[in-house]
Coordinates of C-alpha atoms (C1' of nucleotides) in Angstrom, one line a residue:
Chain R
M1 CA 147.8 193.6 71.9
E2 CA 148.3 197.0 70.4
S3 CA 152.0 196.4 69.5
R4 CA 154.2 193.5 68.6
C5 CA 157.7 192.8 69.6
E6 CA 158.5 192.0 66.0
N7 CA 158.0 195.7 65.2
C8 CA 159.5 197.1 68.3
I9 CA 162.6 199.2 67.8
V10 CA 163.7 198.7 71.3
R11 CA 164.4 195.1 70.6
Q12 CA 167.3 196.0 68.5
F13 CA 169.2 197.1 71.6
N14 CA 168.8 193.9 73.6
S15 CA 169.2 190.2 73.3
L16 CA 165.7 189.6 71.9
R17 CA 167.1 190.5 68.5
A18 CA 168.8 187.1 68.4
M19 CA 165.5 185.2 68.6
S20 CA 164.1 183.5 65.6
K21 CA 160.8 184.7 64.1
E22 CA 158.8 181.9 65.8
E23 CA 160.5 182.4 69.2
L24 CA 159.8 186.1 69.0
K25 CA 156.2 185.5 68.0
R26 CA 155.7 183.4 71.1
V27 CA 157.2 186.0 73.3
S28 CA 155.1 188.7 71.7
D29 CA 151.9 186.6 72.3
S30 CA 152.7 186.2 75.9
K31 CA 153.9 189.7 76.8
T32 CA 151.9 192.3 78.6
T33 CA 152.6 196.1 78.5
K34 CA 152.6 198.0 81.7
T35 CA 152.7 201.7 82.6
I36 CA 154.7 202.6 85.7
K37 CA 154.6 206.0 87.3
K38 CA 157.7 207.7 88.6
G39 CA 158.4 206.5 92.1
E40 CA 156.5 203.2 91.6
S41 CA 158.4 199.9 92.0
I42 CA 158.7 197.2 89.3
F43 CA 160.0 194.6 91.7
R44 CA 161.6 194.4 95.1
E45 CA 164.9 192.8 96.3
G46 CA 164.1 189.2 97.4
E47 CA 161.1 188.6 95.2
K48 CA 160.8 185.7 92.9
L49 CA 160.3 186.9 89.3
D50 CA 158.4 184.8 86.8
G51 CA 159.6 186.9 83.9
V52 CA 161.7 189.8 82.7
F53 CA 160.9 193.4 82.0
C54 CA 161.9 195.0 78.7
V55 CA 162.1 198.8 79.1
R56 CA 160.3 200.6 76.2
D57 CA 160.5 204.0 77.7
G58 CA 161.6 205.8 80.9
I59 CA 164.3 205.0 83.4
S60 CA 164.5 202.7 86.3
K61 CA 167.0 202.7 89.2
L62 CA 168.3 199.3 90.3
S63 CA 169.3 199.5 93.9
K64 CA 170.1 197.4 97.0
L65 CA 169.4 198.1 100.6
S66 CA 172.4 198.0 102.8
A67 CA 172.7 197.2 106.5
N68 CA 172.8 200.9 107.4
G69 CA 169.4 201.5 105.9
K70 CA 170.6 203.3 102.8
D71 CA 169.9 202.3 99.2
Q72 CA 172.8 201.9 96.9
I73 CA 171.9 202.5 93.3
V74 CA 173.9 200.0 91.2
K75 CA 172.6 200.8 87.8
L76 CA 170.2 203.0 85.8
A77 CA 168.3 201.0 83.2
S78 CA 166.8 202.8 80.2
K79 CA 165.2 202.1 76.8
G80 CA 166.0 198.7 75.4
E81 CA 167.4 197.2 78.5
V82 CA 166.0 194.0 79.9
I83 CA 165.8 193.9 83.7
G84 CA 165.3 190.9 85.9
Q85 CA 167.3 188.8 83.4
R86 CA 170.1 187.9 85.8
S87 CA 167.6 186.5 88.3
V88 CA 165.7 184.4 85.6
V89 CA 168.9 183.0 84.2
A90 CA 170.3 182.1 87.6
E91 CA 166.9 180.9 88.9
E92 CA 167.3 182.9 92.0
S93 CA 165.3 185.7 93.6
V94 CA 166.2 189.2 92.5
N95 CA 169.0 190.8 94.4
L96 CA 168.1 194.3 93.4
S97 CA 165.0 196.5 93.6
A98 CA 163.8 198.3 90.5
V99 CA 162.0 201.6 90.9
A100 CA 161.0 204.0 88.2
V101 CA 162.8 207.4 88.4
S102 CA 160.7 208.7 85.5
D103 CA 157.4 207.6 84.0
M104 CA 157.9 204.2 82.3
E105 CA 156.5 201.9 79.8
V106 CA 157.7 198.3 80.2
C107 CA 156.8 194.9 78.7
F108 CA 156.6 192.0 81.0
I109 CA 157.7 188.8 79.3
P110 CA 156.9 185.6 81.2
K111 CA 160.0 183.5 81.7
D112 CA 158.8 180.4 79.9
G113 CA 159.5 181.8 76.4
I114 CA 162.9 183.1 77.6
V115 CA 164.0 180.0 79.4
S116 CA 163.1 177.5 76.6
T117 CA 164.8 179.7 74.1
L118 CA 167.9 179.8 76.3
H119 CA 168.0 176.0 76.2
T120 CA 167.6 175.7 72.4
N121 CA 168.9 178.7 70.6
P122 CA 172.6 179.2 71.3
N123 CA 172.6 182.5 69.3
F124 CA 170.1 183.9 71.8
T125 CA 171.9 182.5 74.8
L126 CA 175.2 183.8 73.5
E127 CA 173.6 187.2 73.0
V128 CA 172.3 187.3 76.6
L129 CA 175.8 186.2 77.7
R130 CA 177.4 189.0 75.8
H131 CA 175.1 191.5 77.5
M132 CA 175.8 190.1 80.9
A133 CA 179.6 190.1 80.1
H134 CA 179.2 193.8 79.4
D135 CA 177.3 194.4 82.6
L136 CA 179.9 192.6 84.6
K137 CA 182.7 194.8 83.1
E138 CA 180.7 197.9 84.0
A139 CA 180.1 196.6 87.5
D140 CA 183.9 195.9 87.9
D141 CA 184.5 199.5 86.8
V142 CA 182.0 200.8 89.4
I143 CA 183.8 198.8 92.1
V144 CA 187.1 200.5 91.2
N145 CA 185.5 203.9 91.1
M146 CA 183.8 203.5 94.4
S147 CA 186.9 202.4 96.2
Q148 CA 189.5 204.5 94.6
K149 CA 187.8 207.8 93.9
N150 CA 186.7 210.4 96.4
V151 CA 183.2 211.7 96.7
K152 CA 183.9 214.8 94.7
Q153 CA 185.3 212.8 91.8
R154 CA 182.4 210.3 91.9
I155 CA 179.8 213.1 91.8
A156 CA 181.6 214.8 88.9
E157 CA 181.6 211.5 87.1
A158 CA 178.0 210.9 87.8
F159 CA 177.0 214.1 86.1
I160 CA 179.1 213.3 83.1
Y161 CA 177.5 209.9 83.0
L162 CA 174.0 211.3 83.2
K163 CA 174.7 213.7 80.4
T164 CA 176.3 211.2 78.0
N165 CA 173.7 208.5 78.6
F166 CA 170.5 210.5 79.0
G167 CA 171.2 213.8 77.4
E168 CA 170.2 217.4 78.2
D169 CA 167.2 219.5 77.3
E170 CA 167.0 222.7 75.2
E171 CA 168.0 224.8 78.2
G172 CA 171.1 222.7 78.9
Y173 CA 169.7 220.9 82.0
L174 CA 170.2 217.1 82.4
K175 CA 167.1 215.3 80.9
L176 CA 167.1 212.8 83.7
V177 CA 166.1 214.6 86.9
L178 CA 167.2 212.8 89.9
S179 CA 166.6 213.9 93.5
R180 CA 169.7 214.8 95.5
E181 CA 169.0 211.7 97.5
D182 CA 169.1 209.5 94.4
I183 CA 172.4 211.1 93.3
S184 CA 173.7 210.4 96.8
N185 CA 172.7 206.8 96.4
V186 CA 174.4 206.5 93.1
V187 CA 177.7 207.8 94.4
G188 CA 177.4 206.3 97.8
T189 CA 177.6 209.3 100.1
A190 CA 175.5 211.3 102.6
I191 CA 172.8 213.6 101.1
E192 CA 174.4 216.6 102.8
S193 CA 177.8 215.9 101.4
C194 CA 176.3 215.5 97.9
I195 CA 174.4 218.8 98.2
R196 CA 177.5 220.6 99.5
I197 CA 179.6 219.5 96.6
I198 CA 176.9 220.4 94.1
S199 CA 176.9 223.9 95.7
E200 CA 180.6 224.0 95.4
F201 CA 180.5 223.0 91.7
K202 CA 177.9 225.8 91.2
K203 CA 180.1 228.4 92.8
K204 CA 183.0 227.3 90.7
G205 CA 180.9 227.6 87.6
Y206 CA 180.9 223.9 86.7
L207 CA 177.2 223.4 87.1
K208 CA 173.9 225.4 87.2
T209 CA 170.7 224.4 89.0
S210 CA 167.1 225.4 88.8
G211 CA 165.0 223.6 91.5
K212 CA 166.1 220.1 91.4
R213 CA 167.2 220.3 87.8
I214 CA 171.0 220.3 87.2
G215 CA 172.9 221.5 84.1
I216 CA 176.5 221.0 83.2
I217 CA 178.3 224.2 82.3
D218 CA 182.0 223.1 82.3
E219 CA 182.2 219.5 81.4
K220 CA 186.0 219.8 80.9
A221 CA 186.5 220.9 84.5
L222 CA 184.4 218.0 85.8
N223 CA 186.4 215.6 83.6
N224 CA 189.7 217.0 85.0
L225 CA 188.5 216.5 88.5
V226 CA 187.6 212.8 87.7
E227 CA 191.0 212.3 86.2
G228 CA 192.7 213.7 89.3
F229 CA 194.0 217.0 87.9
Chain J
M1 CA 199.9 165.7 77.9
E2 CA 200.2 164.2 81.3
S3 CA 196.6 164.9 82.2
R4 CA 193.2 165.1 80.5
C5 CA 190.4 167.4 81.1
E6 CA 188.0 164.5 81.0
N7 CA 189.5 163.2 84.2
C8 CA 190.1 166.6 85.9
I9 CA 188.1 167.1 89.1
V10 CA 188.4 170.8 88.8
R11 CA 186.1 170.8 85.7
Q12 CA 183.2 169.8 87.9
F13 CA 183.2 173.3 89.4
N14 CA 183.0 175.3 86.2
S15 CA 181.2 175.5 82.9
L16 CA 183.4 172.9 81.1
R17 CA 181.2 170.2 82.7
A18 CA 178.4 171.2 80.3
M19 CA 180.6 170.2 77.3
S20 CA 179.9 167.0 75.4
K21 CA 182.6 164.3 75.3
E22 CA 183.7 165.3 71.9
E23 CA 183.9 169.0 72.7
L24 CA 185.9 168.3 75.9
K25 CA 188.2 166.0 74.0
R26 CA 189.0 168.8 71.6
V27 CA 189.6 171.2 74.4
S28 CA 191.8 168.7 76.2
D29 CA 193.9 168.2 73.0
S30 CA 194.5 171.9 72.6
K31 CA 195.2 172.9 76.2
T32 CA 198.5 173.5 77.8
T33 CA 199.4 173.3 81.5
K34 CA 201.4 176.1 83.0
T35 CA 203.0 176.6 86.4
I36 CA 202.9 180.2 87.7
K37 CA 205.0 181.3 90.6
K38 CA 203.6 183.5 93.3
G39 CA 203.8 187.2 92.1
E40 CA 204.0 186.3 88.4
S41 CA 201.2 187.6 86.2
I42 CA 198.9 185.5 84.0
F43 CA 197.7 188.5 82.0
R44 CA 197.6 192.2 82.1
E45 CA 194.8 194.7 81.8
G46 CA 194.4 195.7 78.2
E47 CA 195.9 192.6 76.6
K48 CA 194.0 190.6 74.0
L49 CA 193.6 187.0 75.2
D50 CA 193.4 184.2 72.8
G51 CA 192.1 181.8 75.3
V52 CA 191.0 181.3 78.9
F53 CA 192.8 180.0 81.9
C54 CA 191.3 177.2 84.1
V55 CA 192.7 177.3 87.6
R56 CA 193.8 173.9 88.8
D57 CA 195.6 175.0 91.9
G58 CA 196.5 178.2 93.7
I59 CA 194.9 181.6 93.8
S60 CA 195.0 184.6 91.5
K61 CA 194.0 188.2 92.3
L62 CA 192.1 190.0 89.6
S63 CA 192.7 193.7 89.8
K64 CA 192.4 196.9 88.0
L65 CA 194.7 199.9 88.1
S66 CA 192.9 203.1 89.0
A67 CA 193.8 206.7 88.1
N68 CA 195.5 207.3 91.5
G69 CA 198.0 204.5 90.8
K70 CA 196.5 202.0 93.2
D71 CA 195.4 198.5 92.2
Q72 CA 191.9 197.6 93.2
I73 CA 191.4 193.8 93.7
V74 CA 188.0 192.9 92.3
K75 CA 188.1 189.2 92.8
L76 CA 190.2 186.3 94.1
A77 CA 189.9 183.3 91.7
S78 CA 190.8 179.8 92.9
K79 CA 190.5 176.1 92.0
G80 CA 187.9 175.5 89.4
E81 CA 187.4 179.0 88.2
V82 CA 187.9 180.0 84.6
I83 CA 189.5 183.4 84.2
G84 CA 189.6 185.5 81.1
Q85 CA 186.2 184.1 80.1
R86 CA 184.4 187.5 80.1
S87 CA 186.9 188.9 77.7
V88 CA 186.7 186.0 75.3
V89 CA 182.9 186.0 75.4
A90 CA 182.7 189.8 74.8
E91 CA 185.5 189.7 72.3
E92 CA 187.2 192.6 74.1
S93 CA 190.6 193.0 75.6
V94 CA 190.8 192.0 79.3
N95 CA 189.8 194.8 81.7
L96 CA 191.5 193.2 84.7
S97 CA 195.0 192.0 85.4
A98 CA 195.5 188.5 86.9
V99 CA 198.5 187.9 89.2
A100 CA 199.2 184.8 91.3
V101 CA 199.0 185.4 95.0
S102 CA 200.2 181.8 95.6
D103 CA 202.0 179.3 93.4
M104 CA 199.5 178.2 90.7
E105 CA 198.9 175.6 88.2
V106 CA 196.6 176.6 85.4
C107 CA 195.5 175.2 82.0
F108 CA 195.5 177.5 79.1
I109 CA 192.6 176.7 76.7
P110 CA 192.8 178.4 73.3
K111 CA 189.6 180.2 72.5
D112 CA 188.6 178.4 69.4
G113 CA 187.2 175.4 71.2
I114 CA 185.4 177.6 73.6
V115 CA 183.9 179.9 71.0
S116 CA 182.7 177.3 68.6
T117 CA 181.1 175.4 71.5
L118 CA 179.4 178.6 72.6
H119 CA 177.8 178.9 69.1
T120 CA 176.6 175.3 69.0
N121 CA 175.9 173.9 72.4
P122 CA 173.3 175.9 74.3
N123 CA 173.8 173.8 77.4
F124 CA 177.4 175.0 77.6
T125 CA 176.5 178.6 76.8
L126 CA 173.8 178.6 79.4
E127 CA 176.2 177.2 81.9
V128 CA 178.7 179.9 81.2
L129 CA 175.8 182.4 81.4
R130 CA 174.8 181.1 84.8
H131 CA 178.4 181.5 86.1
M132 CA 178.5 185.0 84.8
A133 CA 175.1 185.8 86.4
H134 CA 176.6 184.6 89.6
D135 CA 179.7 186.8 89.2
L136 CA 177.5 189.8 88.4
K137 CA 175.5 189.3 91.6
E138 CA 178.7 189.1 93.6
A139 CA 180.0 192.3 91.9
D140 CA 176.8 194.1 92.7
D141 CA 177.2 193.1 96.3
V142 CA 180.8 194.3 96.4
I143 CA 179.6 197.7 95.0
V144 CA 177.2 198.0 97.9
N145 CA 179.8 197.0 100.5
M146 CA 182.3 199.4 99.1
S147 CA 180.0 202.3 99.2
Q148 CA 178.0 201.7 102.3
K149 CA 180.4 200.1 104.7
N150 CA 183.3 201.8 106.4
V151 CA 186.9 200.6 106.2
K152 CA 186.8 198.7 109.6
Q153 CA 183.7 196.8 108.4
R154 CA 185.2 196.0 105.1
I155 CA 188.4 194.7 106.6
A156 CA 186.4 192.6 109.1
E157 CA 184.4 191.2 106.2
A158 CA 187.5 190.5 104.2
F159 CA 188.9 188.3 106.9
I160 CA 185.7 186.3 107.2
Y161 CA 185.6 185.9 103.5
L162 CA 189.2 184.6 103.4
K163 CA 188.4 182.2 106.2
T164 CA 185.2 180.8 104.6
N165 CA 186.6 180.6 101.1
F166 CA 190.2 179.5 101.6
G167 CA 190.2 178.1 105.1
E168 CA 192.8 178.1 107.9
D169 CA 195.8 175.9 108.8
E170 CA 196.3 173.7 111.8
E171 CA 197.5 176.6 113.9
G172 CA 194.4 178.7 113.1
Y173 CA 196.0 181.1 110.6
L174 CA 194.3 181.9 107.3
K175 CA 195.6 179.6 104.6
L176 CA 195.7 182.3 102.0
V177 CA 198.5 184.7 103.1
L178 CA 198.1 188.1 101.6
S179 CA 200.4 191.0 102.1
R180 CA 199.0 194.0 103.9
E181 CA 199.1 195.8 100.6
D182 CA 196.9 193.2 98.9
I183 CA 194.4 193.3 101.8
S184 CA 194.3 197.1 101.4
N185 CA 193.7 196.7 97.7
V186 CA 190.9 194.3 98.4
V187 CA 189.1 196.6 100.8
G188 CA 190.1 199.8 98.9
T189 CA 192.0 201.7 101.6
A190 CA 195.5 203.0 102.4
I191 CA 198.0 200.4 103.6
E192 CA 198.6 202.3 106.8
S193 CA 194.9 202.4 107.6
C194 CA 194.6 198.7 107.0
I195 CA 197.6 197.9 109.2
R196 CA 196.3 200.2 112.0
I197 CA 192.9 198.4 112.0
I198 CA 194.6 195.0 112.0
S199 CA 196.5 196.2 115.1
E200 CA 193.3 197.4 116.7
F201 CA 191.6 194.0 116.0
K202 CA 194.6 192.3 117.5
K203 CA 194.5 194.4 120.7
K204 CA 190.8 193.7 121.0
G205 CA 191.4 190.0 120.7
Y206 CA 189.7 189.5 117.3
L207 CA 192.8 188.5 115.4
K208 CA 196.3 187.1 116.0
T209 CA 199.2 187.6 113.7
S210 CA 202.6 185.9 113.1
G211 CA 204.7 187.7 110.6
K212 CA 202.4 188.3 107.7
R213 CA 200.1 185.4 108.7
I214 CA 196.8 186.4 110.2
G215 CA 194.4 184.2 112.2
I216 CA 190.8 184.9 113.3
I217 CA 190.2 184.4 117.0
D218 CA 186.8 185.9 117.5
E219 CA 184.8 185.5 114.3
K220 CA 181.6 186.6 116.0
A221 CA 183.0 189.9 117.0
L222 CA 184.1 190.5 113.4
N223 CA 180.6 189.5 112.2
N224 CA 179.0 191.9 114.6
L225 CA 181.2 194.7 113.3
V226 CA 180.2 194.0 109.7
E227 CA 176.5 193.9 110.7
G228 CA 176.9 197.3 112.4
F229 CA 176.4 196.3 116.0
Chain W
dG1 C1' 224.4 183.6 109.4
dG2 C1' 224.8 188.2 107.9
dT3 C1' 223.0 191.8 105.3
dA4 C1' 220.2 194.6 102.3
dA5 C1' 215.7 195.3 100.8
dA6 C1' 211.1 195.0 101.5
dA7 C1' 207.3 194.8 104.4
dA8 C1' 205.0 195.9 108.6
dC9 C1' 204.2 199.1 112.0
dT10 C1' 203.4 203.7 114.7
dG11 C1' 202.8 208.6 115.5
dA12 C1' 201.4 213.2 114.1
dT13 C1' 198.7 215.7 111.3
dA14 C1' 195.8 217.0 107.4
dA15 C1' 192.1 216.1 104.5
dT16 C1' 187.8 214.0 103.7
dT17 C1' 183.3 212.8 104.9
dA18 C1' 179.3 212.1 108.1
dT19 C1' 176.2 213.7 111.4
dC20 C1' 173.2 216.8 113.7
dA21 C1' 170.8 221.0 113.9
dT22 C1' 168.3 224.2 111.6
dA23 C1' 167.0 227.4 107.8
dT24 C1' 165.2 228.1 103.4
dT25 C1' 163.1 226.9 99.2
dT26 C1' 160.3 224.0 96.3
dT27 C1' 156.5 221.0 95.5
dA28 C1' 152.1 219.3 95.9
dA29 C1' 147.7 219.2 97.9
dA30 C1' 143.6 221.3 100.1
Chain Q
dT1 C1' 146.1 230.9 96.8
dT2 C1' 147.3 229.1 101.0
dT3 C1' 149.6 225.9 103.5
dA4 C1' 151.8 221.8 105.0
dA5 C1' 155.2 218.6 103.8
dA6 C1' 159.1 217.4 101.4
dA7 C1' 163.3 218.6 99.4
dT8 C1' 167.2 221.4 99.3
dA9 C1' 170.7 224.1 101.5
dT10 C1' 174.1 225.7 105.1
dG11 C1' 176.8 225.8 109.4
dA12 C1' 179.2 223.6 113.2
dT13 C1' 181.3 219.8 114.7
dA14 C1' 182.7 215.0 115.1
dA15 C1' 184.3 210.9 113.1
dT16 C1' 186.7 208.6 109.6
dT17 C1' 190.4 208.0 106.6
dA18 C1' 194.7 209.5 104.1
dT19 C1' 199.2 211.2 104.0
dC20 C1' 203.9 211.9 105.5
dA21 C1' 207.8 210.7 108.1
dG22 C1' 210.0 207.7 110.4
dT23 C1' 211.1 203.0 113.2
dT24 C1' 211.1 198.2 113.7
dT25 C1' 210.5 193.7 112.0
dT26 C1' 210.5 190.3 108.5
dT27 C1' 212.0 188.2 104.3
dA28 C1' 215.1 186.8 100.8
dC29 C1' 219.5 186.3 99.1
dC30 C1' 224.6 186.0 99.0

DNA sequence: GGTAAAAACTGATAATTATCATATTTTAAA
DNA sequence: TTTAAAATATGATAATTATCAGTTTTTACC
């Protein structure tokens, strides 16, 4: 055990911070750290999880396969987020697949420590509840965006989201590099439509690209698009 | 106080059932029962709630206004559901509006009793958490439907949903009568498109209508559509 | 029961988006 | 470095969906 949860910065961002010293010690003793390469999966839709995954580094896409064979990406989880929590709380199989979109380091925490704390420490349970309440609000917002905004607006919004949440490198390209297919699966559109709109944004001077990297040049223009101007 | 929570059947369906006798008594003492007419609103997006609403009877639409001026209905809440819970838990203003789509009877429960129980009774907190976990899964499913299914499929699915969740009358019409506009706002489409597809389903013998009432004739056909056959 | 307003409906047309076919570029492996 | 595969890109076209303009039907109220 090279590292302990007690000393982990990441914990400050998630519900583990509401655990008592003893509870956290127990979790730390039982956890295992895993390295996951870009493209590898953490779990698949339908599996039964016997624990949760705490993201220490890297980013995972959470997606669901739809009847037409396309994946819909519902959320991107990064440092500090706990994934698989919903499934453990509800005692159901997971309804989303988790696949790394960049190299990741995650801690697997067996559910025993989590579940027993949920039953005994209301501070922890309430903290988990607050995080889930936040996720639910975000999900509701996504529903509204998906149904009320057009593809161009959703793509513009996605790039702003990627910039504000994952940042950009020294050259001004988005740090999180997603394939065009992943972007399509975030905004729920055909790959070709997505590529076409990226080309259009490039022509208009909103974006720049270099290989699969994408950089935002005119964030204001993208924002105006999203707002419907 | 004509009626007490302790004796209320509705409570069995929601998280209040995890409260202790004393906690429930407190809630029951502080609650007030309200009658809400069809079309009236319970709360509006952006408001601060100082309590939650437990639905005793009738159905409420939970919707959010989008930039283009259309309401997107995110959820229909009926008997037993507690609305406004997310907002109280997260200590944020509500992000959805609640409007009655049929005459309703609801109990308003001031948040004090709820919040203090959340801090002290992990069984209750966990029960609320489980409900929220369920809502989150449903929201994720809606995201996938919205982005991966076409309007025809979403409308077909909506009618199946209305039948299985709210039932039909003796004549075979859906018990919950929604305006065409509300149906459009559930599936996220233009009213005219919605009406056109209803007409098409009628011609094909999938549905029957009588005024604004709609009845399902061929549920299998609707199901096949949803599944993509 | 009559009447005005609202809701439901239909047609024509435009805009958006998906699909198919194919070309080009990039990436990764031999 | 060469080369094959994968990803990106573009054009042409079809399918889906929205919008506008108007008619008919239903609902609610005096």
